[in-house]
Coordinates of C-alpha atoms and ligand atoms in Angstrom, one line a residue:
M1 CA -19.9 -175.6 92.6
N2 CA -22.1 -173.2 94.5
H3 CA -20.7 -172.2 97.7
R4 CA -24.1 -171.1 99.4
R5 CA -25.0 -174.7 98.4
L6 CA -22.1 -176.1 100.4
L7 CA -23.0 -173.5 103.2
R8 CA -26.6 -174.8 103.3
A9 CA -25.6 -178.5 103.4
A10 CA -23.2 -177.6 106.3
V11 CA -26.0 -175.8 108.1
T12 CA -28.3 -178.8 107.4
I13 CA -26.2 -181.3 108.7
A14 CA -25.7 -179.2 111.8
V15 CA -29.3 -178.5 112.3
T16 CA -30.1 -182.2 111.8
G17 CA -27.4 -183.1 114.2
A18 CA -28.8 -180.8 116.7
L19 CA -32.2 -182.1 116.5
A20 CA -31.2 -185.6 116.7
T21 CA -29.5 -184.9 119.8
G22 CA -32.4 -182.7 121.3
M23 CA -30.4 -179.6 121.6
T24 CA -31.6 -176.3 120.8
M25 CA -29.4 -174.5 118.5
V26 CA -28.7 -170.9 117.6
L27 CA -27.8 -170.5 113.8
T28 CA -24.9 -167.9 113.8
T29 CA -22.4 -166.7 111.2
G30 CA -20.1 -165.9 114.2
A31 CA -17.8 -168.4 115.9
S32 CA -18.2 -172.1 114.8
A33 CA -16.3 -175.4 115.1
G34 CA -15.9 -176.9 111.7
T35 CA -13.4 -179.7 111.8
T36 CA -11.9 -179.3 108.3
L37 CA -10.8 -176.4 106.3
G38 CA -13.3 -176.7 103.4
A39 CA -16.3 -177.3 106.0
S40 CA -15.1 -174.2 108.3
A41 CA -14.8 -172.0 105.2
A42 CA -18.2 -173.1 103.7
E43 CA -19.7 -172.1 107.2
K44 CA -18.7 -168.7 106.3
G45 CA -19.9 -168.8 102.8
R46 CA -16.3 -169.2 101.5
Y47 CA -14.0 -172.0 99.9
F48 CA -10.6 -173.5 101.0
G49 CA -8.7 -174.9 98.1
A50 CA -5.7 -176.5 97.2
A51 CA -3.4 -176.8 93.9
V52 CA -3.5 -180.1 92.6
A53 CA -1.1 -182.2 90.4
T54 CA -3.4 -184.7 88.7
G55 CA -0.6 -187.3 88.8
K56 CA -0.9 -187.5 92.6
L57 CA -4.6 -188.4 92.6
S58 CA -3.6 -191.9 92.8
T59 CA -1.6 -191.3 96.0
S60 CA -3.9 -192.2 98.8
V61 CA -2.3 -190.4 101.4
Y62 CA -2.4 -187.4 99.1
T63 CA -6.0 -188.0 97.9
T64 CA -7.5 -188.8 101.6
I65 CA -6.3 -185.2 102.6
L66 CA -7.6 -183.5 99.5
N67 CA -11.0 -185.0 99.8
R68 CA -11.3 -184.4 103.5
E69 CA -10.0 -181.0 103.9
F70 CA -10.7 -179.1 100.7
N71 CA -13.8 -177.9 98.8
S72 CA -11.9 -176.3 96.0
V73 CA -9.3 -177.2 93.7
V74 CA -7.0 -175.7 91.0
A75 CA -4.7 -177.4 88.4
E76 CA -1.0 -176.7 89.4
N77 CA -0.1 -177.1 85.8
E78 CA -2.8 -178.9 83.7
M79 CA -4.7 -176.0 82.5
K80 CA -1.9 -173.9 81.4
W81 CA -1.3 -172.9 77.7
D82 CA 1.5 -175.4 77.1
A83 CA -0.4 -178.2 78.6
T84 CA -3.8 -177.4 76.8
E85 CA -2.6 -176.2 73.3
P86 CA 0.8 -178.0 72.9
Q87 CA 0.5 -177.7 69.1
Q88 CA -1.3 -174.6 67.6
G89 CA -4.9 -175.5 67.2
R90 CA -4.5 -179.1 68.6
F91 CA -6.3 -179.0 72.1
S92 CA -5.5 -181.4 75.0
Y93 CA -7.6 -181.3 78.1
T94 CA -6.9 -184.8 79.5
G95 CA -5.4 -183.5 82.8
G96 CA -7.9 -180.6 83.2
D97 CA -10.9 -182.9 82.8
R98 CA -9.6 -185.4 85.1
L99 CA -9.3 -182.8 87.9
V100 CA -12.9 -181.4 87.0
S101 CA -14.2 -184.9 87.4
H102 CA -12.4 -185.4 90.6
A103 CA -13.9 -182.1 91.8
Q104 CA -17.7 -183.0 90.6
A105 CA -17.3 -186.4 92.2
N106 CA -16.3 -184.7 95.5
G107 CA -18.4 -181.7 95.7
M108 CA -15.5 -179.2 95.1
S109 CA -15.5 -176.1 93.0
V110 CA -12.7 -175.5 90.6
R111 CA -10.7 -172.5 89.8
G112 CA -9.1 -172.3 86.4
H113 CA -5.5 -171.5 86.0
A114 CA -4.4 -169.8 84.0
L115 CA -5.6 -168.8 80.3
L116 CA -2.7 -166.4 79.5
W117 CA 0.7 -166.1 81.1
H118 CA 4.2 -165.5 79.7
Q119 CA 5.5 -168.5 81.3
Q120 CA 4.6 -172.0 80.2
E121 CA 3.6 -170.7 76.8
P122 CA 4.0 -173.6 74.3
G123 CA 7.0 -173.5 72.1
W124 CA 5.0 -172.6 68.9
A125 CA 3.5 -169.4 70.7
Q126 CA 7.0 -168.5 72.1
G127 CA 8.2 -167.9 68.4
M128 CA 5.1 -165.9 67.6
S129 CA 4.5 -161.9 67.9
G130 CA 2.4 -159.3 66.6
S131 CA -1.1 -159.9 65.2
A132 CA -0.5 -163.6 64.6
L133 CA 0.1 -164.2 68.4
R134 CA -2.7 -161.8 69.4
S135 CA -5.0 -163.9 67.1
A136 CA -3.7 -167.1 68.6
M137 CA -3.9 -166.0 72.2
I138 CA -7.5 -164.9 71.8
N139 CA -8.3 -168.3 70.2
H140 CA -6.6 -170.1 73.1
V141 CA -8.7 -168.1 75.6
T142 CA -12.1 -168.7 73.6
Q143 CA -11.6 -172.5 72.8
V144 CA -10.3 -173.3 76.5
A145 CA -13.0 -171.3 78.3
T146 CA -15.4 -172.7 75.9
H147 CA -14.3 -176.2 76.7
F148 CA -14.6 -175.8 80.4
R149 CA -17.7 -173.7 80.1
G150 CA -20.1 -174.1 83.1
K151 CA -17.4 -176.0 85.3
I152 CA -15.1 -173.4 86.5
Y153 CA -16.1 -171.0 89.4
A154 CA -13.3 -168.4 88.6
W155 CA -10.6 -168.2 85.8
D156 CA -7.3 -166.7 86.3
V157 CA -7.6 -165.0 82.7
V158 CA -4.2 -163.3 82.9
N159 CA -1.6 -164.3 85.1
E160 CA 1.6 -162.2 86.3
A161 CA 1.5 -159.3 83.7
F162 CA 2.8 -156.6 85.7
A163 CA 6.6 -155.8 86.3
D164 CA 8.4 -156.2 89.6
G165 CA 10.3 -153.3 91.0
G166 CA 8.8 -149.9 91.5
S167 CA 7.6 -149.1 87.9
G168 CA 3.9 -150.2 88.6
G169 CA 3.9 -150.8 84.9
R170 CA 3.6 -153.8 82.7
R171 CA 6.2 -156.8 82.2
D172 CA 7.7 -157.0 79.0
S173 CA 6.6 -160.1 76.9
N174 CA 5.6 -161.2 73.5
L175 CA 2.0 -161.0 74.9
Q176 CA 2.4 -157.4 76.2
R177 CA 4.1 -156.5 72.8
T178 CA 1.0 -157.5 70.8
G179 CA -0.5 -154.1 72.3
N180 CA -1.3 -152.8 75.8
D181 CA -5.0 -153.9 75.3
W182 CA -4.1 -157.5 75.2
I183 CA -5.6 -158.0 78.9
E184 CA -8.9 -156.4 78.1
A185 CA -9.1 -158.5 74.9
A186 CA -8.5 -161.5 76.9
F187 CA -11.1 -160.8 79.3
R188 CA -13.7 -160.0 76.7
A189 CA -13.0 -163.2 75.0
A190 CA -13.2 -165.1 78.3
R191 CA -16.6 -163.5 79.1
A192 CA -18.1 -164.4 75.8
A193 CA -16.8 -168.0 76.0
D194 CA -18.0 -168.7 79.6
P195 CA -20.4 -166.1 80.9
G196 CA -20.9 -167.9 84.2
A197 CA -17.4 -167.8 85.5
K198 CA -15.9 -165.3 87.5
L199 CA -12.9 -163.6 85.8
C200 CA -9.8 -162.8 87.6
Y201 CA -6.4 -161.0 87.1
N202 CA -3.7 -163.1 89.2
D203 CA -0.2 -161.8 90.4
Y204 CA 2.3 -162.2 93.1
N205 CA 4.3 -159.6 95.3
T206 CA 1.0 -157.8 95.7
D207 CA 0.8 -158.6 99.4
G208 CA 0.5 -154.9 100.4
V209 CA 0.1 -151.5 99.0
N210 CA 3.3 -151.2 96.7
A211 CA 4.1 -149.9 93.3
K212 CA 3.2 -153.3 91.6
S213 CA -0.3 -153.8 93.5
T214 CA -1.1 -150.1 92.7
G215 CA -0.3 -150.6 89.1
I216 CA -3.0 -153.5 89.0
Y217 CA -5.4 -151.5 91.3
N218 CA -5.2 -148.7 88.5
M219 CA -5.9 -151.3 85.9
V220 CA -8.9 -152.7 87.8
R221 CA -10.2 -149.3 88.4
D222 CA -9.9 -148.5 84.6
F223 CA -11.6 -151.8 83.7
K224 CA -14.6 -151.2 85.9
S225 CA -14.9 -147.8 84.7
R226 CA -14.9 -148.8 80.9
G227 CA -17.0 -152.0 81.4
V228 CA -14.4 -154.3 80.7
P229 CA -15.5 -157.6 82.2
I230 CA -13.3 -158.4 85.5
D231 CA -14.8 -159.9 88.5
C232 CA -12.1 -160.6 90.9
V233 CA -8.4 -160.2 91.7
G234 CA -6.2 -163.0 93.0
F235 CA -3.3 -162.4 95.4
Q236 CA -0.9 -165.3 95.0
S237 CA 0.9 -164.8 98.6
H238 CA 3.9 -166.8 98.0
L239 CA 5.3 -165.3 101.3
G240 CA 8.6 -165.1 103.3
T241 CA 9.1 -164.9 107.1
S242 CA 6.8 -161.7 107.5
L243 CA 3.5 -160.2 106.4
A244 CA 3.1 -156.8 105.0
S245 CA 1.2 -154.7 107.8
D246 CA -1.2 -153.5 105.2
Y247 CA -2.1 -156.9 103.9
Q248 CA -5.8 -156.8 104.8
A249 CA -5.9 -153.1 103.7
N250 CA -4.7 -153.9 100.5
L251 CA -7.4 -156.7 99.9
Q252 CA -10.0 -154.2 100.9
R253 CA -9.0 -151.3 98.6
F254 CA -9.5 -153.8 95.6
A255 CA -12.9 -154.9 97.0
D256 CA -13.9 -151.4 97.3
L257 CA -13.5 -151.2 93.4
G258 CA -16.3 -153.8 93.3
V259 CA -14.4 -157.0 92.6
D260 CA -14.2 -160.1 94.8
V261 CA -10.6 -160.8 95.9
Q262 CA -9.1 -164.4 96.4
I263 CA -6.1 -165.6 97.9
T264 CA -4.8 -167.9 95.1
E265 CA -1.4 -169.7 95.8
L266 CA -0.7 -169.2 99.6
D267 CA 2.6 -170.9 100.8
V268 CA 4.7 -169.4 103.5
M269 CA 8.5 -169.8 104.3
T270 CA 9.0 -172.4 107.1
G271 CA 10.3 -170.9 110.7
G272 CA 9.0 -169.4 113.7
N273 CA 6.4 -167.2 112.1
Q274 CA 4.9 -169.6 109.7
A275 CA 2.0 -170.5 111.7
N276 CA 1.4 -166.8 112.8
I277 CA 1.4 -165.7 109.2
Y278 CA -0.9 -168.5 107.8
G279 CA -3.3 -167.3 110.5
A280 CA -3.0 -163.7 109.8
V281 CA -3.6 -164.2 106.1
T282 CA -6.8 -166.3 106.9
R283 CA -8.2 -163.8 109.2
A284 CA -7.4 -161.0 106.7
C285 CA -9.6 -162.9 104.2
M286 CA -12.3 -163.3 106.7
N287 CA -12.5 -159.7 107.7
V288 CA -13.0 -158.6 104.0
S289 CA -16.4 -159.4 103.0
R290 CA -15.6 -159.7 99.3
C291 CA -12.6 -162.1 99.9
T292 CA -14.5 -165.4 98.7
G293 CA -11.7 -168.0 99.6
I294 CA -8.3 -169.2 99.9
T295 CA -6.1 -171.6 98.0
V296 CA -2.8 -173.1 99.2
W297 CA -0.2 -174.0 96.5
G298 CA -0.1 -177.8 97.1
V299 CA -1.2 -180.2 99.8
R300 CA 1.9 -181.6 101.6
D301 CA 5.3 -179.8 102.3
C302 CA 6.8 -182.4 99.7
D303 CA 4.2 -181.5 97.2
S304 CA 5.4 -177.8 97.1
W305 CA 7.2 -176.0 94.1
R306 CA 9.3 -174.6 97.3
G307 CA 11.3 -177.5 97.7
S308 CA 13.0 -177.4 101.2
D309 CA 10.8 -174.5 102.6
N310 CA 8.3 -176.7 103.9
A311 CA 5.7 -174.1 103.0
L312 CA 2.3 -175.8 103.5
L313 CA -0.2 -177.2 106.0
F314 CA 0.7 -180.7 106.2
D315 CA 4.1 -182.4 106.4
C316 CA 5.4 -184.9 104.2
N317 CA 3.7 -187.9 106.2
G318 CA 0.5 -186.1 106.0
N319 CA 0.3 -184.7 109.5
K320 CA -1.2 -181.4 110.2
K321 CA 1.1 -178.8 111.2
A322 CA 0.7 -175.7 113.6
A323 CA 0.1 -173.6 110.6
Y324 CA -2.9 -175.8 109.8
T325 CA -4.4 -175.3 113.4
N326 CA -4.2 -171.5 113.1
V327 CA -5.9 -171.5 109.5
L328 CA -8.8 -173.8 110.9
N329 CA -9.1 -171.5 114.2
A330 CA -9.0 -168.2 112.1
L331 CA -11.7 -169.9 109.8
N332 CA -13.9 -170.8 112.8
A333 CA -13.4 -167.5 114.5
G334 CA -14.3 -165.5 111.4
T335 CA -17.6 -163.7 110.9
G336 CA -19.6 -162.7 108.1
T337 CA -20.6 -164.2 104.8
P338 CA -19.0 -162.7 101.7
T339 CA -21.2 -161.1 99.1
T340 CA -20.8 -163.0 96.0
P341 CA -22.9 -161.4 93.4
P342 CA -22.8 -163.3 90.1
P343 CA -20.4 -162.1 87.3
T344 CA -21.4 -158.6 86.3
S345 CA -21.5 -157.9 82.5
P346 CA -20.2 -154.8 81.2
P347 CA -22.7 -152.1 80.1
P348 CA -23.3 -152.6 76.4
T349 CA -20.7 -150.9 74.5
D350 CA -21.5 -152.9 71.6
P351 CA -25.1 -152.6 70.1
P352 CA -27.6 -155.0 71.6
P353 CA -28.2 -158.2 69.9
T354 CA -30.1 -157.9 66.7
T355 CA -34.0 -158.7 66.9
P356 CA -34.6 -161.5 64.6
P357 CA -37.7 -161.3 62.3
P358 CA -40.7 -163.6 63.6
T359 CA -39.9 -167.1 63.0
T360 CA -42.4 -169.3 61.1
G361 CA -40.8 -171.9 58.8
G362 CA -37.2 -171.9 58.5
C363 CA -34.9 -170.2 61.1
S364 CA -33.9 -167.0 62.4
A365 CA -30.5 -165.8 63.7
S366 CA -29.2 -162.9 66.0
V367 CA -25.6 -161.7 66.7
S368 CA -24.1 -160.4 69.7
L369 CA -20.5 -158.8 70.0
N370 CA -17.7 -158.4 72.1
S371 CA -15.2 -156.1 70.4
W372 CA -12.0 -154.6 71.4
T373 CA -9.6 -152.3 69.2
G374 CA -8.9 -154.2 66.3
G375 CA -10.7 -157.2 66.7
F376 CA -14.0 -159.1 68.1
V377 CA -16.0 -162.2 69.2
A378 CA -19.3 -162.9 67.8
T379 CA -21.9 -165.3 69.2
V380 CA -24.8 -166.1 67.0
K381 CA -28.0 -167.6 68.1
V382 CA -29.9 -169.7 65.6
T383 CA -33.7 -170.4 66.6
A384 CA -35.6 -173.1 64.4
G385 CA -39.0 -172.0 63.1
S386 CA -42.2 -173.9 63.5
A387 CA -41.1 -176.7 61.4
G388 CA -37.7 -177.4 63.2
T389 CA -34.6 -177.9 61.1
N390 CA -32.5 -180.8 59.7
G391 CA -29.5 -178.3 59.1
W392 CA -29.1 -174.5 58.8
N393 CA -27.0 -172.2 57.1
V394 CA -26.3 -168.6 58.3
S395 CA -25.0 -165.9 56.1
V396 CA -23.0 -162.7 57.5
T397 CA -21.7 -159.9 55.6
L398 CA -18.6 -158.5 57.3
P399 CA -17.8 -154.9 57.3
S400 CA -14.8 -154.0 54.9
G401 CA -11.6 -154.6 56.3
A402 CA -13.0 -157.3 58.9
S403 CA -12.2 -161.1 58.5
V404 CA -13.0 -164.2 60.2
T405 CA -10.0 -165.9 62.1
N406 CA -11.6 -168.9 63.6
T407 CA -14.9 -170.4 64.0
W408 CA -16.5 -172.9 66.8
S409 CA -19.7 -175.1 66.6
A410 CA -20.1 -174.3 63.0
T411 CA -17.9 -174.5 59.5
A412 CA -17.1 -171.2 57.9
S413 CA -16.8 -170.9 54.1
G414 CA -14.8 -167.7 53.4
S415 CA -13.4 -165.4 55.7
S416 CA -14.4 -161.9 54.4
G417 CA -17.2 -160.2 52.8
T418 CA -20.2 -162.6 53.0
V419 CA -19.3 -165.6 54.9
R420 CA -21.6 -168.6 55.2
F421 CA -21.7 -170.6 58.5
A422 CA -23.2 -174.2 58.3
N423 CA -24.1 -176.2 61.2
V424 CA -21.9 -179.1 62.4
D425 CA -23.2 -182.6 62.9
Y426 CA -24.3 -182.3 66.6
N427 CA -26.2 -178.8 66.2
G428 CA -28.1 -179.1 62.8
R429 CA -31.4 -180.8 63.8
L430 CA -33.3 -178.4 66.0
T431 CA -37.1 -178.8 66.9
A432 CA -39.3 -175.8 66.8
G433 CA -38.1 -172.9 68.7
Q434 CA -35.0 -174.7 69.7
V435 CA -31.8 -172.5 69.7
A436 CA -28.3 -173.4 68.8
E437 CA -25.2 -171.1 69.3
F438 CA -22.1 -170.8 67.4
G439 CA -19.2 -168.1 67.4
F440 CA -16.5 -166.7 65.4
Q441 CA -13.5 -164.5 66.2
G442 CA -12.4 -161.7 63.7
T443 CA -10.0 -158.9 63.1
G444 CA -11.2 -155.5 62.3
S445 CA -14.5 -154.1 63.4
G446 CA -17.7 -156.5 63.5
T447 CA -20.1 -153.8 64.1
G448 CA -23.4 -153.8 61.9
M449 CA -23.4 -157.4 60.9
T450 CA -26.8 -158.7 60.2
P451 CA -27.1 -162.5 60.0
T452 CA -29.7 -164.4 57.8
C453 CA -30.7 -168.2 58.3
T454 CA -31.7 -170.7 56.0
A455 CA -32.9 -173.9 57.1
S456 CA -32.8 -177.3 55.5
Ligands
LIG1 O1 3.8 -174.9 90.9 C1 4.0 -174.7 89.6 C2 5.3 -175.6 89.2 O2 4.9 -177.1 89.3 C3 5.7 -175.4 87.8 O3 6.9 -176.0 87.4 C4 5.8 -173.9 87.5 C5 6.3 -173.5 86.1 O4 6.5 -172.1 85.9 O5 4.5 -173.2 88.1 C6 4.2 -173.3 89.4 O6 3.2 -172.6 89.5 C7 3.4 -171.2 89.7 C8 1.8 -170.7 89.2 O7 1.3 -171.3 88.0 C9 1.9 -169.2 89.0 N1 2.4 -168.5 90.1 C10 3.7 -169.0 90.5 C11 3.7 -170.3 90.9 C12 4.9 -171.0 91.5 O8 5.7 -170.8 90.6

């Protein structure tokens, strides 16, 4: 969902209303008076979202609040690894698809959560390690991001990979033990699979300048300097009874690295300070031009993973709490529209796509690569010649030592040396000039592959 479109829609409604009542109206990005969280955030070019358990979409109190107040959703559990790939290579998207449909029907954007996380790994992955796990996890990223391609505003590509405490280093996990480059490999695979989604790193206990947030800050700075595709950092913000005094400054230092920042899982311990903390977090986001939106981790207090903390904006009966009012006021008082440039592609460390020979009859193919140490994802474009195709075959000779570990939108014969990729049933028939795309993932280096295409 395009937030500028929501913003335009909000402005159009406001202007139409003003004209209808004969008033003159000054458009401003300053103080405004939206009456719902989503509309008020949209007036400032931002989103306001909630984590959703799809099982609750049939509860009318819940869905009424969701549809009225929020213009973004994230699946509380349904897009995680254990839910989407319960058995290796068998993917299940029922819950995720349901949420996407609900969002599309109600004009909401979708955050994707989370492609890789050391928790909620399916049992089969928990028992894996080394190169087998590396391959499985990259395949997971590729398949899931491909399935939801074009439907996700921002993906949490990697969740909670840094250690708590003072080390500022990575958390130990079977993912981490596949090699320190696992995070960048995941981001590259996600970019290749869904180039339109913003790609975020997401973590908790990062609510001020501290050892953990600084470890993440250093990783993001390193990624930006080396062209690893990262667009945003998520600050979960599961908060207690006080807020770090440098909460906003911490958001700002990340934004200054050239990434968007988002508050991704906000909830706050109940008590005297709850409403104040909610207001302060919202103001901090509004004061950082690259803070593009806020998501609360549930709708009503009883929906929250935090049990008796009563940590959300609505009570169990669906009534607005004082915290709600503070958030709404802070959204309406906020100034400025965030700058949301489209995802930035890394400078090409891989060679540019090969230029196919001019196409007359037959077909041509070109390949583009996303590589990391020890592996790559190749995206191949097949272009039909003047006669069109009934089917096609693409041959690719892999460099020695490289092999194909999985393929999508084509069927592979062989895995090393010269590998032949044949169309699948839905992408074989192309009219003149029409393009089909398929991809494969490999181990080793994929540099220097030249595909040749044969049409039938
Ligand atoms: O709210 C989620 C809860 O329903 C799950 O049981 C739990 C499983 O680990 O995950 C909760 O959501 C977590 C989120 O995915 C990542 N950050 C912390 C959230 C709260 O634990």
